[in-house]
JSON list of C-alpha atoms in Angstrom, two decimals:
[
{"chain": "A", "resi": 1, "resn": "MET", "atom": "CA", "xyz": [28.32, -55.29, -24.23]},
{"chain": "A", "resi": 2, "resn": "ARG", "atom": "CA", "xyz": [29.08, -59.21, -23.66]},
{"chain": "A", "resi": 3, "resn": "ASN", "atom": "CA", "xyz": [32.52, -58.77, -22.77]},
{"chain": "A", "resi": 4, "resn": "TRP", "atom": "CA", "xyz": [31.83, -56.41, -19.96]},
{"chain": "A", "resi": 5, "resn": "SER", "atom": "CA", "xyz": [32.00, -57.78, -16.31]},
{"chain": "A", "resi": 6, "resn": "ILE", "atom": "CA", "xyz": [28.62, -57.84, -14.28]},
{"chain": "A", "resi": 7, "resn": "VAL", "atom": "CA", "xyz": [29.89, -54.71, -12.12]},
{"chain": "A", "resi": 8, "resn": "THR", "atom": "CA", "xyz": [30.39, -52.77, -15.46]},
{"chain": "A", "resi": 9, "resn": "LYS", "atom": "CA", "xyz": [26.99, -53.74, -16.48]},
{"chain": "A", "resi": 10, "resn": "ILE", "atom": "CA", "xyz": [25.69, -52.81, -13.02]},
{"chain": "A", "resi": 11, "resn": "VAL", "atom": "CA", "xyz": [27.65, -49.15, -13.21]},
{"chain": "A", "resi": 12, "resn": "VAL", "atom": "CA", "xyz": [26.55, -48.70, -16.56]},
{"chain": "A", "resi": 13, "resn": "SER", "atom": "CA", "xyz": [22.53, -49.77, -15.92]},
{"chain": "A", "resi": 14, "resn": "ALA", "atom": "CA", "xyz": [22.85, -47.71, -12.44]},
{"chain": "A", "resi": 15, "resn": "CYS", "atom": "CA", "xyz": [24.17, -44.38, -14.29]},
{"chain": "A", "resi": 16, "resn": "GLY", "atom": "CA", "xyz": [21.84, -44.71, -17.00]},
{"chain": "A", "resi": 17, "resn": "ILE", "atom": "CA", "xyz": [19.11, -45.16, -14.42]},
{"chain": "A", "resi": 18, "resn": "VAL", "atom": "CA", "xyz": [20.38, -42.04, -12.66]},
{"chain": "A", "resi": 19, "resn": "CYS", "atom": "CA", "xyz": [20.50, -40.27, -15.86]},
{"chain": "A", "resi": 20, "resn": "VAL", "atom": "CA", "xyz": [17.02, -40.86, -16.64]},
{"chain": "A", "resi": 21, "resn": "LEU", "atom": "CA", "xyz": [15.64, -39.72, -13.33]},
{"chain": "A", "resi": 22, "resn": "MET", "atom": "CA", "xyz": [17.76, -36.19, -13.16]},
{"chain": "A", "resi": 23, "resn": "ILE", "atom": "CA", "xyz": [16.61, -35.70, -16.29]},
{"chain": "A", "resi": 24, "resn": "LEU", "atom": "CA", "xyz": [12.81, -36.14, -15.40]},
{"chain": "A", "resi": 25, "resn": "GLY", "atom": "CA", "xyz": [13.73, -34.45, -12.20]},
{"chain": "A", "resi": 26, "resn": "GLY", "atom": "CA", "xyz": [15.11, -31.60, -14.03]},
{"chain": "A", "resi": 27, "resn": "PHE", "atom": "CA", "xyz": [11.78, -31.29, -16.28]},
{"chain": "A", "resi": 28, "resn": "VAL", "atom": "CA", "xyz": [9.41, -31.64, -13.03]},
{"chain": "A", "resi": 29, "resn": "LEU", "atom": "CA", "xyz": [11.50, -28.98, -11.21]},
{"chain": "A", "resi": 30, "resn": "LEU", "atom": "CA", "xyz": [11.26, -26.41, -14.59]},
{"chain": "A", "resi": 31, "resn": "ASN", "atom": "CA", "xyz": [7.48, -27.05, -14.54]},
{"chain": "A", "resi": 32, "resn": "PHE", "atom": "CA", "xyz": [7.37, -26.30, -11.11]},
{"chain": "A", "resi": 33, "resn": "GLU", "atom": "CA", "xyz": [9.51, -23.28, -11.18]},
{"chain": "A", "resi": 34, "resn": "VAL", "atom": "CA", "xyz": [7.12, -22.02, -14.39]},
{"chain": "A", "resi": 35, "resn": "ARG", "atom": "CA", "xyz": [3.90, -22.50, -12.33]},
{"chain": "A", "resi": 36, "resn": "MET", "atom": "CA", "xyz": [5.56, -20.64, -9.11]},
{"chain": "A", "resi": 37, "resn": "VAL", "atom": "CA", "xyz": [6.52, -17.62, -11.04]},
{"chain": "A", "resi": 38, "resn": "THR", "atom": "CA", "xyz": [3.32, -17.74, -13.09]},
{"chain": "A", "resi": 39, "resn": "SER", "atom": "CA", "xyz": [1.32, -17.67, -9.43]},
{"chain": "A", "resi": 40, "resn": "PHE", "atom": "CA", "xyz": [3.65, -14.96, -8.39]},
{"chain": "A", "resi": 41, "resn": "THR", "atom": "CA", "xyz": [3.05, -12.89, -11.28]},
{"chain": "A", "resi": 42, "resn": "THR", "atom": "CA", "xyz": [-0.46, -13.40, -11.31]},
{"chain": "A", "resi": 43, "resn": "GLU", "atom": "CA", "xyz": [-0.71, -12.65, -7.47]},
{"chain": "A", "resi": 44, "resn": "ILE", "atom": "CA", "xyz": [1.25, -9.29, -7.75]},
{"chain": "A", "resi": 45, "resn": "SER", "atom": "CA", "xyz": [-0.73, -8.25, -10.76]},
{"chain": "A", "resi": 46, "resn": "ARG", "atom": "CA", "xyz": [-3.76, -8.66, -8.80]},
{"chain": "A", "resi": 47, "resn": "GLY", "atom": "CA", "xyz": [-2.60, -6.92, -5.76]},
{"chain": "A", "resi": 48, "resn": "ILE", "atom": "CA", "xyz": [-1.41, -3.97, -8.20]},
{"chain": "A", "resi": 49, "resn": "ASN", "atom": "CA", "xyz": [-4.60, -3.78, -9.95]},
{"chain": "A", "resi": 50, "resn": "GLN", "atom": "CA", "xyz": [-6.46, -3.77, -6.54]},
{"chain": "A", "resi": 51, "resn": "PHE", "atom": "CA", "xyz": [-4.31, -1.06, -5.45]},
{"chain": "A", "resi": 52, "resn": "ILE", "atom": "CA", "xyz": [-4.73, 0.83, -8.43]},
{"chain": "A", "resi": 53, "resn": "ASP", "atom": "CA", "xyz": [-8.48, 0.54, -8.11]},
{"chain": "A", "resi": 54, "resn": "LYS", "atom": "CA", "xyz": [-8.92, 1.65, -4.81]},
{"chain": "A", "resi": 55, "resn": "ARG", "atom": "CA", "xyz": [-6.47, 4.68, -5.66]},
{"chain": "A", "resi": 56, "resn": "ALA", "atom": "CA", "xyz": [-8.86, 5.30, -8.56]},
{"chain": "A", "resi": 57, "resn": "GLU", "atom": "CA", "xyz": [-11.73, 5.40, -6.07]},
{"chain": "A", "resi": 58, "resn": "GLU", "atom": "CA", "xyz": [-10.21, 7.46, -3.67]},
{"chain": "A", "resi": 59, "resn": "GLU", "atom": "CA", "xyz": [-9.25, 10.14, -6.47]},
{"chain": "A", "resi": 60, "resn": "MET", "atom": "CA", "xyz": [-12.58, 10.35, -7.68]},
{"chain": "A", "resi": 61, "resn": "GLY", "atom": "CA", "xyz": [-13.97, 10.87, -4.16]},
{"chain": "A", "resi": 62, "resn": "ASP", "atom": "CA", "xyz": [-11.67, 13.69, -3.68]},
{"chain": "A", "resi": 63, "resn": "LEU", "atom": "CA", "xyz": [-12.56, 14.95, -7.19]},
{"chain": "A", "resi": 64, "resn": "LYS", "atom": "CA", "xyz": [-16.12, 15.16, -6.27]},
{"chain": "A", "resi": 65, "resn": "LYS", "atom": "CA", "xyz": [-15.12, 16.77, -3.29]},
{"chain": "A", "resi": 66, "resn": "LYS", "atom": "CA", "xyz": [-13.38, 19.43, -4.90]},
{"chain": "A", "resi": 67, "resn": "ILE", "atom": "CA", "xyz": [-15.88, 19.87, -7.85]},
{"chain": "A", "resi": 68, "resn": "GLN", "atom": "CA", "xyz": [-18.90, 19.75, -5.03]},
{"chain": "A", "resi": 69, "resn": "LEU", "atom": "CA", "xyz": [-17.04, 22.92, -3.43]},
{"chain": "A", "resi": 70, "resn": "ASN", "atom": "CA", "xyz": [-16.51, 24.86, -6.44]},
{"chain": "A", "resi": 71, "resn": "VAL", "atom": "CA", "xyz": [-20.24, 23.97, -7.47]},
{"chain": "A", "resi": 72, "resn": "GLU", "atom": "CA", "xyz": [-21.41, 25.53, -4.09]},
{"chain": "A", "resi": 73, "resn": "ILE", "atom": "CA", "xyz": [-19.42, 28.50, -4.59]},
{"chain": "A", "resi": 74, "resn": "LEU", "atom": "CA", "xyz": [-20.65, 29.00, -7.72]},
{"chain": "A", "resi": 75, "resn": "SER", "atom": "CA", "xyz": [-24.00, 28.59, -6.87]},
{"chain": "A", "resi": 76, "resn": "GLY", "atom": "CA", "xyz": [-23.96, 31.28, -4.26]},
{"chain": "A", "resi": 77, "resn": "ILE", "atom": "CA", "xyz": [-22.44, 33.85, -6.91]},
{"chain": "A", "resi": 78, "resn": "GLY", "atom": "CA", "xyz": [-24.56, 32.60, -9.82]},
{"chain": "A", "resi": 79, "resn": "SER", "atom": "CA", "xyz": [-27.97, 33.04, -7.61]},
{"chain": "A", "resi": 80, "resn": "THR", "atom": "CA", "xyz": [-27.80, 36.80, -8.12]},
{"chain": "A", "resi": 81, "resn": "TYR", "atom": "CA", "xyz": [-27.78, 36.11, -12.03]},
{"chain": "A", "resi": 82, "resn": "LEU", "atom": "CA", "xyz": [-30.55, 33.90, -11.95]},
{"chain": "A", "resi": 83, "resn": "TYR", "atom": "CA", "xyz": [-32.67, 36.00, -9.97]},
{"chain": "A", "resi": 84, "resn": "ASN", "atom": "CA", "xyz": [-32.12, 38.89, -12.64]},
{"chain": "A", "resi": 85, "resn": "LEU", "atom": "CA", "xyz": [-32.24, 36.99, -15.30]},
{"chain": "A", "resi": 86, "resn": "ASP", "atom": "CA", "xyz": [-28.81, 37.99, -16.49]},
{"chain": "A", "resi": 87, "resn": "GLN", "atom": "CA", "xyz": [-27.29, 35.43, -18.62]},
{"chain": "A", "resi": 88, "resn": "ASP", "atom": "CA", "xyz": [-24.30, 37.35, -20.01]},
{"chain": "A", "resi": 89, "resn": "GLY", "atom": "CA", "xyz": [-23.30, 38.06, -16.28]},
{"chain": "A", "resi": 90, "resn": "MET", "atom": "CA", "xyz": [-23.56, 34.28, -15.69]},
{"chain": "A", "resi": 91, "resn": "ARG", "atom": "CA", "xyz": [-21.56, 33.13, -18.73]},
{"chain": "A", "resi": 92, "resn": "GLN", "atom": "CA", "xyz": [-18.80, 35.61, -17.65]},
{"chain": "A", "resi": 93, "resn": "SER", "atom": "CA", "xyz": [-19.03, 34.27, -13.81]},
{"chain": "A", "resi": 94, "resn": "LEU", "atom": "CA", "xyz": [-18.70, 30.73, -15.19]},
{"chain": "A", "resi": 95, "resn": "ARG", "atom": "CA", "xyz": [-15.60, 31.39, -17.20]},
{"chain": "A", "resi": 96, "resn": "PRO", "atom": "CA", "xyz": [-13.20, 31.36, -14.47]},
{"chain": "A", "resi": 97, "resn": "TYR", "atom": "CA", "xyz": [-14.40, 28.14, -13.17]},
{"chain": "A", "resi": 98, "resn": "MET", "atom": "CA", "xyz": [-13.38, 26.60, -16.40]},
{"chain": "A", "resi": 99, "resn": "GLN", "atom": "CA", "xyz": [-9.77, 27.16, -15.27]},
{"chain": "A", "resi": 100, "resn": "TYR", "atom": "CA", "xyz": [-10.03, 24.69, -12.52]},
{"chain": "A", "resi": 101, "resn": "GLY", "atom": "CA", "xyz": [-8.37, 21.15, -14.39]},
{"chain": "A", "resi": 102, "resn": "GLU", "atom": "CA", "xyz": [-11.10, 19.11, -12.91]},
{"chain": "A", "resi": 103, "resn": "VAL", "atom": "CA", "xyz": [-14.06, 21.33, -14.44]},
{"chain": "A", "resi": 104, "resn": "VAL", "atom": "CA", "xyz": [-14.85, 20.26, -17.83]},
{"chain": "A", "resi": 105, "resn": "ALA", "atom": "CA", "xyz": [-18.18, 21.97, -18.20]},
{"chain": "A", "resi": 106, "resn": "ILE", "atom": "CA", "xyz": [-20.81, 23.50, -16.40]},
{"chain": "A", "resi": 107, "resn": "LYS", "atom": "CA", "xyz": [-24.65, 23.66, -17.30]},
{"chain": "A", "resi": 108, "resn": "VAL", "atom": "CA", "xyz": [-27.00, 26.40, -15.21]},
{"chain": "A", "resi": 109, "resn": "LEU", "atom": "CA", "xyz": [-30.80, 25.77, -15.69]},
{"chain": "A", "resi": 110, "resn": "ASP", "atom": "CA", "xyz": [-33.64, 28.16, -14.76]},
{"chain": "A", "resi": 111, "resn": "GLU", "atom": "CA", "xyz": [-36.50, 27.11, -12.51]},
{"chain": "A", "resi": 112, "resn": "ARG", "atom": "CA", "xyz": [-38.28, 25.60, -15.35]},
{"chain": "A", "resi": 113, "resn": "VAL", "atom": "CA", "xyz": [-35.05, 23.49, -16.44]},
{"chain": "A", "resi": 114, "resn": "ALA", "atom": "CA", "xyz": [-34.43, 25.32, -19.48]},
{"chain": "A", "resi": 115, "resn": "PRO", "atom": "CA", "xyz": [-30.98, 26.15, -20.17]},
{"chain": "A", "resi": 116, "resn": "PHE", "atom": "CA", "xyz": [-29.62, 29.28, -19.11]},
{"chain": "A", "resi": 117, "resn": "ALA", "atom": "CA", "xyz": [-26.16, 29.28, -19.47]},
{"chain": "A", "resi": 118, "resn": "ALA", "atom": "CA", "xyz": [-23.31, 27.15, -20.02]},
{"chain": "A", "resi": 119, "resn": "ALA", "atom": "CA", "xyz": [-19.30, 26.99, -20.39]},
{"chain": "A", "resi": 120, "resn": "TRP", "atom": "CA", "xyz": [-17.10, 24.24, -21.60]},
{"chain": "A", "resi": 121, "resn": "ARG", "atom": "CA", "xyz": [-13.61, 23.22, -22.77]},
{"chain": "A", "resi": 122, "resn": "ASP", "atom": "CA", "xyz": [-12.99, 22.25, -26.58]},
{"chain": "A", "resi": 123, "resn": "PRO", "atom": "CA", "xyz": [-10.19, 22.97, -26.10]},
{"chain": "A", "resi": 124, "resn": "ASP", "atom": "CA", "xyz": [-10.79, 26.84, -25.14]},
{"chain": "A", "resi": 125, "resn": "VAL", "atom": "CA", "xyz": [-13.38, 28.23, -22.94]},
{"chain": "A", "resi": 126, "resn": "ASN", "atom": "CA", "xyz": [-16.29, 28.41, -24.90]},
{"chain": "A", "resi": 127, "resn": "THR", "atom": "CA", "xyz": [-19.75, 30.07, -23.18]},
{"chain": "A", "resi": 128, "resn": "GLY", "atom": "CA", "xyz": [-23.63, 29.87, -24.37]},
{"chain": "A", "resi": 129, "resn": "ASP", "atom": "CA", "xyz": [-26.76, 29.48, -23.48]},
{"chain": "A", "resi": 130, "resn": "SER", "atom": "CA", "xyz": [-26.45, 25.46, -23.26]},
{"chain": "A", "resi": 131, "resn": "LEU", "atom": "CA", "xyz": [-23.89, 22.86, -23.93]},
{"chain": "A", "resi": 132, "resn": "PRO", "atom": "CA", "xyz": [-23.23, 21.20, -27.08]},
{"chain": "A", "resi": 133, "resn": "ALA", "atom": "CA", "xyz": [-24.59, 18.08, -27.81]},
{"chain": "A", "resi": 134, "resn": "ASP", "atom": "CA", "xyz": [-21.19, 16.05, -27.19]},
{"chain": "A", "resi": 135, "resn": "PRO", "atom": "CA", "xyz": [-21.71, 12.65, -25.98]},
{"chain": "A", "resi": 136, "resn": "ALA", "atom": "CA", "xyz": [-17.83, 12.71, -24.68]},
{"chain": "A", "resi": 137, "resn": "LEU", "atom": "CA", "xyz": [-19.33, 14.78, -21.51]},
{"chain": "A", "resi": 138, "resn": "GLY", "atom": "CA", "xyz": [-20.99, 12.23, -20.65]},
{"chain": "A", "resi": 139, "resn": "LYS", "atom": "CA", "xyz": [-18.43, 10.00, -19.20]},
{"chain": "A", "resi": 140, "resn": "TYR", "atom": "CA", "xyz": [-17.24, 12.53, -16.94]},
{"chain": "A", "resi": 141, "resn": "PRO", "atom": "CA", "xyz": [-18.83, 12.44, -13.20]},
{"chain": "A", "resi": 142, "resn": "SER", "atom": "CA", "xyz": [-21.28, 15.16, -12.82]},
{"chain": "A", "resi": 143, "resn": "ILE", "atom": "CA", "xyz": [-22.23, 17.33, -9.35]},
{"chain": "A", "resi": 144, "resn": "PHE", "atom": "CA", "xyz": [-25.81, 18.97, -9.30]},
{"chain": "A", "resi": 145, "resn": "VAL", "atom": "CA", "xyz": [-26.70, 21.69, -6.55]},
{"chain": "A", "resi": 146, "resn": "GLU", "atom": "CA", "xyz": [-29.68, 23.62, -6.21]},
{"chain": "A", "resi": 147, "resn": "CYS", "atom": "CA", "xyz": [-29.11, 27.32, -6.15]},
{"chain": "A", "resi": 148, "resn": "VAL", "atom": "CA", "xyz": [-31.75, 29.41, -4.07]},
{"chain": "A", "resi": 149, "resn": "ARG", "atom": "CA", "xyz": [-31.35, 32.96, -3.57]},
{"chain": "A", "resi": 150, "resn": "GLU", "atom": "CA", "xyz": [-32.34, 33.95, -0.10]},
{"chain": "A", "resi": 151, "resn": "GLY", "atom": "CA", "xyz": [-34.98, 31.59, 0.28]},
{"chain": "A", "resi": 152, "resn": "LYS", "atom": "CA", "xyz": [-37.08, 32.69, -3.08]}
]
């Protein structure tokens, strides 16, 4: 290096400085790109999660409307069985409603809030006086409809 001319020394120094700056710039650029990709991924994931949550709420609302309609139809049919205290007839009328995919279990109570009839899927349709003590049924949404027969 002692025998090099001043121009050679300046060129080597300039190339060294440029090389160091390019390496530092590359690291900064890579770090920026990683943060940008992470930011985009986080934002897209948040948007997708919000869409999924919103869609789940809409589906739950639609499901409750379907169940509400079926329960109101069943209450009209079941009022006669309740009035006549016909548990077997009530159980038989519950069976077709269990064919709906959104219905997991049906519990019918009398005017004293005592179990009158029930139907549930486990995996086949079963009927009885009351539902089995199954904690898994508690995680599903439920609908309550009061059943009155001609004002009685």
